[in-house]
mmCIF file with all atom_site columns, C-alpha atoms in Angstrom:
data_model
loop_
_atom_site.group_PDB
_atom_site.id
_atom_site.type_symbol
_atom_site.label_atom_id
_atom_site.label_alt_id
_atom_site.label_comp_id
_atom_site.label_asym_id
_atom_site.label_entity_id
_atom_site.label_seq_id
_atom_site.pdbx_PDB_ins_code
_atom_site.Cartn_x
_atom_site.Cartn_y
_atom_site.Cartn_z
_atom_site.occupancy
_atom_site.B_iso_or_equiv
_atom_site.pdbx_formal_charge
_atom_site.auth_seq_id
_atom_site.auth_comp_id
_atom_site.auth_asym_id
_atom_site.auth_atom_id
_atom_site.pdbx_PDB_model_num
ATOM 1   C CA . UNK A 1 1   ? 0.243   -10.867 0.114   1.00 0.00 ? 1   UNK A CA 1
ATOM 2   C CA . UNK A 1 2   ? -0.647  -7.819  -1.943  1.00 0.00 ? 2   UNK A CA 1
ATOM 3   C CA . UNK A 1 3   ? 1.104   -7.269  -5.238  1.00 0.00 ? 3   UNK A CA 1
ATOM 4   C CA . UNK A 1 4   ? 1.222   -3.804  -6.731  1.00 0.00 ? 4   UNK A CA 1
ATOM 5   C CA . UNK A 1 5   ? 3.082   -3.225  -9.965  1.00 0.00 ? 5   UNK A CA 1
ATOM 6   C CA . UNK A 1 6   ? 4.036   0.114   -11.496 1.00 0.00 ? 6   UNK A CA 1
ATOM 7   C CA . UNK A 1 7   ? 4.784   0.280   -15.203 1.00 0.00 ? 7   UNK A CA 1
ATOM 8   C CA . UNK A 1 8   ? 5.826   2.995   -17.618 1.00 0.00 ? 8   UNK A CA 1
ATOM 9   C CA . UNK A 1 9   ? 6.029   2.752   -21.393 1.00 0.00 ? 9   UNK A CA 1
ATOM 10  C CA . UNK A 1 10  ? 7.783   5.364   -23.519 1.00 0.00 ? 10  UNK A CA 1
ATOM 11  C CA . UNK A 1 11  ? 7.600   5.264   -27.278 1.00 0.00 ? 11  UNK A CA 1
ATOM 12  C CA . UNK A 1 12  ? 8.277   7.668   -30.115 1.00 0.00 ? 12  UNK A CA 1
ATOM 13  C CA . UNK A 1 13  ? 8.891   7.299   -33.818 1.00 0.00 ? 13  UNK A CA 1
ATOM 14  C CA . UNK A 1 14  ? 10.536  10.716  -34.250 1.00 0.00 ? 14  UNK A CA 1
ATOM 15  C CA . UNK A 1 15  ? 12.243  11.763  -31.011 1.00 0.00 ? 15  UNK A CA 1
ATOM 16  C CA . UNK A 1 16  ? 15.573  10.223  -31.989 1.00 0.00 ? 16  UNK A CA 1
ATOM 17  C CA . UNK A 1 17  ? 17.002  9.008   -35.291 1.00 0.00 ? 17  UNK A CA 1
ATOM 18  C CA . UNK A 1 18  ? 15.773  5.509   -34.372 1.00 0.00 ? 18  UNK A CA 1
ATOM 19  C CA . UNK A 1 19  ? 12.349  4.570   -33.036 1.00 0.00 ? 19  UNK A CA 1
ATOM 20  C CA . UNK A 1 20  ? 12.222  4.698   -29.245 1.00 0.00 ? 20  UNK A CA 1
ATOM 21  C CA . UNK A 1 21  ? 10.475  1.938   -27.325 1.00 0.00 ? 21  UNK A CA 1
ATOM 22  C CA . UNK A 1 22  ? 11.129  1.521   -23.608 1.00 0.00 ? 22  UNK A CA 1
ATOM 23  C CA . UNK A 1 23  ? 9.140   -0.279  -20.941 1.00 0.00 ? 23  UNK A CA 1
ATOM 24  C CA . UNK A 1 24  ? 10.056  -0.523  -17.257 1.00 0.00 ? 24  UNK A CA 1
ATOM 25  C CA . UNK A 1 25  ? 8.138   -2.416  -14.573 1.00 0.00 ? 25  UNK A CA 1
ATOM 26  C CA . UNK A 1 26  ? 8.618   -2.486  -10.801 1.00 0.00 ? 26  UNK A CA 1
ATOM 27  C CA . UNK A 1 27  ? 6.805   -4.396  -8.078  1.00 0.00 ? 27  UNK A CA 1
ATOM 28  C CA . UNK A 1 28  ? 6.224   -2.194  -5.016  1.00 0.00 ? 28  UNK A CA 1
ATOM 29  C CA . UNK A 1 29  ? 7.562   -3.838  -1.854  1.00 0.00 ? 29  UNK A CA 1
ATOM 30  C CA . UNK A 1 30  ? 7.803   -2.805  1.781   1.00 0.00 ? 30  UNK A CA 1
ATOM 31  C CA . UNK A 1 31  ? 11.283  -1.459  2.514   1.00 0.00 ? 31  UNK A CA 1
ATOM 32  C CA . UNK A 1 32  ? 13.971  -4.125  2.286   1.00 0.00 ? 32  UNK A CA 1
ATOM 33  C CA . UNK A 1 33  ? 11.564  -7.064  1.979   1.00 0.00 ? 33  UNK A CA 1
ATOM 34  C CA . UNK A 1 34  ? 9.771   -9.222  -0.567  1.00 0.00 ? 34  UNK A CA 1
ATOM 35  C CA . UNK A 1 35  ? 6.395   -8.356  0.987   1.00 0.00 ? 35  UNK A CA 1
ATOM 36  C CA . UNK A 1 36  ? 4.202   -6.282  -1.281  1.00 0.00 ? 36  UNK A CA 1
ATOM 37  C CA . UNK A 1 37  ? 2.968   -2.866  -0.172  1.00 0.00 ? 37  UNK A CA 1
ATOM 38  C CA . UNK A 1 38  ? -0.389  -3.379  1.561   1.00 0.00 ? 38  UNK A CA 1
ATOM 39  C CA . UNK A 1 39  ? -1.383  0.137   2.595   1.00 0.00 ? 39  UNK A CA 1
ATOM 40  C CA . UNK A 1 40  ? -2.276  3.292   0.749   1.00 0.00 ? 40  UNK A CA 1
ATOM 41  C CA . UNK A 1 41  ? -3.920  6.623   1.161   1.00 0.00 ? 41  UNK A CA 1
ATOM 42  C CA . UNK A 1 42  ? -6.465  6.162   -1.586  1.00 0.00 ? 42  UNK A CA 1
ATOM 43  C CA . UNK A 1 43  ? -6.743  7.935   -4.853  1.00 0.00 ? 43  UNK A CA 1
ATOM 44  C CA . UNK A 1 44  ? -7.914  11.461  -4.100  1.00 0.00 ? 44  UNK A CA 1
ATOM 45  C CA . UNK A 1 45  ? -8.567  14.661  -5.983  1.00 0.00 ? 45  UNK A CA 1
ATOM 46  C CA . UNK A 1 46  ? -8.085  18.229  -4.878  1.00 0.00 ? 46  UNK A CA 1
ATOM 47  C CA . UNK A 1 47  ? -9.549  21.103  -6.829  1.00 0.00 ? 47  UNK A CA 1
ATOM 48  C CA . UNK A 1 48  ? -7.729  24.348  -6.182  1.00 0.00 ? 48  UNK A CA 1
ATOM 49  C CA . UNK A 1 49  ? -9.052  27.864  -6.726  1.00 0.00 ? 49  UNK A CA 1
ATOM 50  C CA . UNK A 1 50  ? -6.028  29.998  -5.853  1.00 0.00 ? 50  UNK A CA 1
ATOM 51  C CA . UNK A 1 51  ? -2.296  30.120  -6.450  1.00 0.00 ? 51  UNK A CA 1
ATOM 52  C CA . UNK A 1 52  ? -1.656  29.441  -2.757  1.00 0.00 ? 52  UNK A CA 1
ATOM 53  C CA . UNK A 1 53  ? 0.524   26.526  -1.768  1.00 0.00 ? 53  UNK A CA 1
ATOM 54  C CA . UNK A 1 54  ? -1.337  23.386  -0.641  1.00 0.00 ? 54  UNK A CA 1
ATOM 55  C CA . UNK A 1 55  ? 0.007   20.470  1.419   1.00 0.00 ? 55  UNK A CA 1
ATOM 56  C CA . UNK A 1 56  ? -0.813  17.097  -0.181  1.00 0.00 ? 56  UNK A CA 1
ATOM 57  C CA . UNK A 1 57  ? 1.098   14.959  2.329   1.00 0.00 ? 57  UNK A CA 1
ATOM 58  C CA . UNK A 1 58  ? 2.044   16.262  5.758   1.00 0.00 ? 58  UNK A CA 1
ATOM 59  C CA . UNK A 1 59  ? 5.146   14.605  7.245   1.00 0.00 ? 59  UNK A CA 1
ATOM 60  C CA . UNK A 1 60  ? 4.437   16.102  10.702  1.00 0.00 ? 60  UNK A CA 1
ATOM 61  C CA . UNK A 1 61  ? 5.237   14.183  12.734  1.00 0.00 ? 61  UNK A CA 1
ATOM 62  C CA . UNK A 1 62  ? 7.522   12.019  10.635  1.00 0.00 ? 62  UNK A CA 1
ATOM 63  C CA . UNK A 1 63  ? 6.345   9.020   12.634  1.00 0.00 ? 63  UNK A CA 1
ATOM 64  C CA . UNK A 1 64  ? 2.934   9.334   10.966  1.00 0.00 ? 64  UNK A CA 1
ATOM 65  C CA . UNK A 1 65  ? 4.359   7.643   7.882   1.00 0.00 ? 65  UNK A CA 1
ATOM 66  C CA . UNK A 1 66  ? 7.599   6.339   9.381   1.00 0.00 ? 66  UNK A CA 1
ATOM 67  C CA . UNK A 1 67  ? 11.073  7.141   8.177   1.00 0.00 ? 67  UNK A CA 1
ATOM 68  C CA . UNK A 1 68  ? 13.378  4.954   6.094   1.00 0.00 ? 68  UNK A CA 1
ATOM 69  C CA . UNK A 1 69  ? 10.496  3.310   4.284   1.00 0.00 ? 69  UNK A CA 1
ATOM 70  C CA . UNK A 1 70  ? 9.747   2.672   0.611   1.00 0.00 ? 70  UNK A CA 1
ATOM 71  C CA . UNK A 1 71  ? 6.736   4.975   0.205   1.00 0.00 ? 71  UNK A CA 1
ATOM 72  C CA . UNK A 1 72  ? 5.717   5.960   -3.343  1.00 0.00 ? 72  UNK A CA 1
ATOM 73  C CA . UNK A 1 73  ? 3.763   9.064   -4.396  1.00 0.00 ? 73  UNK A CA 1
ATOM 74  C CA . UNK A 1 74  ? 1.644   9.555   -7.521  1.00 0.00 ? 74  UNK A CA 1
ATOM 75  C CA . UNK A 1 75  ? 0.539   13.076  -8.530  1.00 0.00 ? 75  UNK A CA 1
ATOM 76  C CA . UNK A 1 76  ? -1.255  14.113  -11.739 1.00 0.00 ? 76  UNK A CA 1
ATOM 77  C CA . UNK A 1 77  ? -2.341  17.495  -13.078 1.00 0.00 ? 77  UNK A CA 1
ATOM 78  C CA . UNK A 1 78  ? -5.846  16.800  -14.470 1.00 0.00 ? 78  UNK A CA 1
ATOM 79  C CA . UNK A 1 79  ? -6.113  20.133  -16.285 1.00 0.00 ? 79  UNK A CA 1
ATOM 80  C CA . UNK A 1 80  ? -6.651  20.096  -20.052 1.00 0.00 ? 80  UNK A CA 1
ATOM 81  C CA . UNK A 1 81  ? -5.390  23.664  -20.533 1.00 0.00 ? 81  UNK A CA 1
ATOM 82  C CA . UNK A 1 82  ? -1.786  23.218  -21.711 1.00 0.00 ? 82  UNK A CA 1
ATOM 83  C CA . UNK A 1 83  ? -0.484  26.408  -20.045 1.00 0.00 ? 83  UNK A CA 1
ATOM 84  C CA . UNK A 1 84  ? -1.739  25.453  -16.556 1.00 0.00 ? 84  UNK A CA 1
ATOM 85  C CA . UNK A 1 85  ? 0.748   23.786  -14.228 1.00 0.00 ? 85  UNK A CA 1
ATOM 86  C CA . UNK A 1 86  ? 1.394   22.971  -10.606 1.00 0.00 ? 86  UNK A CA 1
ATOM 87  C CA . UNK A 1 87  ? 4.781   23.290  -8.968  1.00 0.00 ? 87  UNK A CA 1
ATOM 88  C CA . UNK A 1 88  ? 5.680   20.344  -6.726  1.00 0.00 ? 88  UNK A CA 1
ATOM 89  C CA . UNK A 1 89  ? 7.909   20.895  -3.694  1.00 0.00 ? 89  UNK A CA 1
ATOM 90  C CA . UNK A 1 90  ? 9.377   18.747  -0.911  1.00 0.00 ? 90  UNK A CA 1
ATOM 91  C CA . UNK A 1 91  ? 11.090  20.355  2.087   1.00 0.00 ? 91  UNK A CA 1
ATOM 92  C CA . UNK A 1 92  ? 11.074  23.765  0.370   1.00 0.00 ? 92  UNK A CA 1
ATOM 93  C CA . UNK A 1 93  ? 12.941  22.270  -2.597  1.00 0.00 ? 93  UNK A CA 1
ATOM 94  C CA . UNK A 1 94  ? 11.289  22.603  -5.995  1.00 0.00 ? 94  UNK A CA 1
ATOM 95  C CA . UNK A 1 95  ? 10.894  19.219  -7.701  1.00 0.00 ? 95  UNK A CA 1
ATOM 96  C CA . UNK A 1 96  ? 9.437   20.623  -10.919 1.00 0.00 ? 96  UNK A CA 1
ATOM 97  C CA . UNK A 1 97  ? 6.259   21.560  -12.756 1.00 0.00 ? 97  UNK A CA 1
ATOM 98  C CA . UNK A 1 98  ? 3.463   19.274  -13.885 1.00 0.00 ? 98  UNK A CA 1
ATOM 99  C CA . UNK A 1 99  ? 1.687   20.790  -16.867 1.00 0.00 ? 99  UNK A CA 1
ATOM 100 C CA . UNK A 1 100 ? -1.796  19.727  -18.026 1.00 0.00 ? 100 UNK A CA 1
ATOM 101 C CA . UNK A 1 101 ? -1.936  15.921  -18.227 1.00 0.00 ? 101 UNK A CA 1
ATOM 102 C CA . UNK A 1 102 ? 1.546   15.476  -16.717 1.00 0.00 ? 102 UNK A CA 1
ATOM 103 C CA . UNK A 1 103 ? 2.045   13.091  -13.818 1.00 0.00 ? 103 UNK A CA 1
ATOM 104 C CA . UNK A 1 104 ? 4.818   11.861  -11.566 1.00 0.00 ? 104 UNK A CA 1
ATOM 105 C CA . UNK A 1 105 ? 5.595   8.726   -9.571  1.00 0.00 ? 105 UNK A CA 1
ATOM 106 C CA . UNK A 1 106 ? 8.412   9.115   -7.043  1.00 0.00 ? 106 UNK A CA 1
ATOM 107 C CA . UNK A 1 107 ? 9.765   7.566   -3.848  1.00 0.00 ? 107 UNK A CA 1
ATOM 108 C CA . UNK A 1 108 ? 9.189   9.581   -0.670  1.00 0.00 ? 108 UNK A CA 1
ATOM 109 C CA . UNK A 1 109 ? 10.864  9.354   2.701   1.00 0.00 ? 109 UNK A CA 1
ATOM 110 C CA . UNK A 1 110 ? 8.959   11.084  5.471   1.00 0.00 ? 110 UNK A CA 1
ATOM 111 C CA . UNK A 1 111 ? 12.187  11.301  7.443   1.00 0.00 ? 111 UNK A CA 1
ATOM 112 C CA . UNK A 1 112 ? 11.606  14.750  8.938   1.00 0.00 ? 112 UNK A CA 1
ATOM 113 C CA . UNK A 1 113 ? 8.674   16.974  9.876   1.00 0.00 ? 113 UNK A CA 1
ATOM 114 C CA . UNK A 1 114 ? 9.751   19.343  7.087   1.00 0.00 ? 114 UNK A CA 1
ATOM 115 C CA . UNK A 1 115 ? 9.417   16.771  4.274   1.00 0.00 ? 115 UNK A CA 1
ATOM 116 C CA . UNK A 1 116 ? 5.846   17.744  3.397   1.00 0.00 ? 116 UNK A CA 1
ATOM 117 C CA . UNK A 1 117 ? 4.828   17.333  -0.236  1.00 0.00 ? 117 UNK A CA 1
ATOM 118 C CA . UNK A 1 118 ? 3.288   20.602  -1.420  1.00 0.00 ? 118 UNK A CA 1
ATOM 119 C CA . UNK A 1 119 ? 1.826   21.906  -4.651  1.00 0.00 ? 119 UNK A CA 1
ATOM 120 C CA . UNK A 1 120 ? 1.275   25.452  -5.917  1.00 0.00 ? 120 UNK A CA 1
ATOM 121 C CA . UNK A 1 121 ? -1.059  25.952  -8.908  1.00 0.00 ? 121 UNK A CA 1
ATOM 122 C CA . UNK A 1 122 ? -0.191  28.485  -11.587 1.00 0.00 ? 122 UNK A CA 1
ATOM 123 C CA . UNK A 1 123 ? -3.778  29.770  -11.847 1.00 0.00 ? 123 UNK A CA 1
ATOM 124 C CA . UNK A 1 124 ? -6.467  30.959  -9.447  1.00 0.00 ? 124 UNK A CA 1
ATOM 125 C CA . UNK A 1 125 ? -9.215  29.326  -11.489 1.00 0.00 ? 125 UNK A CA 1
ATOM 126 C CA . UNK A 1 126 ? -10.352 25.762  -10.884 1.00 0.00 ? 126 UNK A CA 1
ATOM 127 C CA . UNK A 1 127 ? -7.508  23.230  -11.335 1.00 0.00 ? 127 UNK A CA 1
ATOM 128 C CA . UNK A 1 128 ? -7.761  19.584  -10.237 1.00 0.00 ? 128 UNK A CA 1
ATOM 129 C CA . UNK A 1 129 ? -4.888  17.457  -8.954  1.00 0.00 ? 129 UNK A CA 1
ATOM 130 C CA . UNK A 1 130 ? -5.134  13.692  -8.536  1.00 0.00 ? 130 UNK A CA 1
ATOM 131 C CA . UNK A 1 131 ? -2.853  12.004  -5.996  1.00 0.00 ? 131 UNK A CA 1
ATOM 132 C CA . UNK A 1 132 ? -2.181  8.797   -4.058  1.00 0.00 ? 132 UNK A CA 1
ATOM 133 C CA . UNK A 1 133 ? 0.328   7.575   -1.472  1.00 0.00 ? 133 UNK A CA 1
ATOM 134 C CA . UNK A 1 134 ? 1.499   3.959   -1.375  1.00 0.00 ? 134 UNK A CA 1
ATOM 135 C CA . UNK A 1 135 ? 2.713   3.244   2.177   1.00 0.00 ? 135 UNK A CA 1
ATOM 136 C CA . UNK A 1 136 ? 5.540   0.904   3.002   1.00 0.00 ? 136 UNK A CA 1
ATOM 137 C CA . UNK A 1 137 ? 5.236   -0.913  6.340   1.00 0.00 ? 137 UNK A CA 1
#
């Protein structure tokens, strides 16, 4: 059985009046089971050269990934220019912006053909995005 663990650590000595130190860990399981996630669409990179919208994960048809699953998505903006960002969108709903070095790790349900995960870069010069999909069986 595969075991995949996601972990985040947040720390700061000056964000609040007390030092901040937080760590959270989660084991990635198939939906509703104790079986670890065993499938993924490997770590990939996409280098964009326009401000056009790009589809990272196409939910058409939804049965490609299956609905009501425990999929997880990782996306990172690999730019080192602080003002460059990508806007992330699911089903025409803006999720937010990832500025240079920012990343996200979110659950994703491919429950409808319209639930594509899309990005739109802020610049028409070369900007690289790193991404991966962990698939729940």
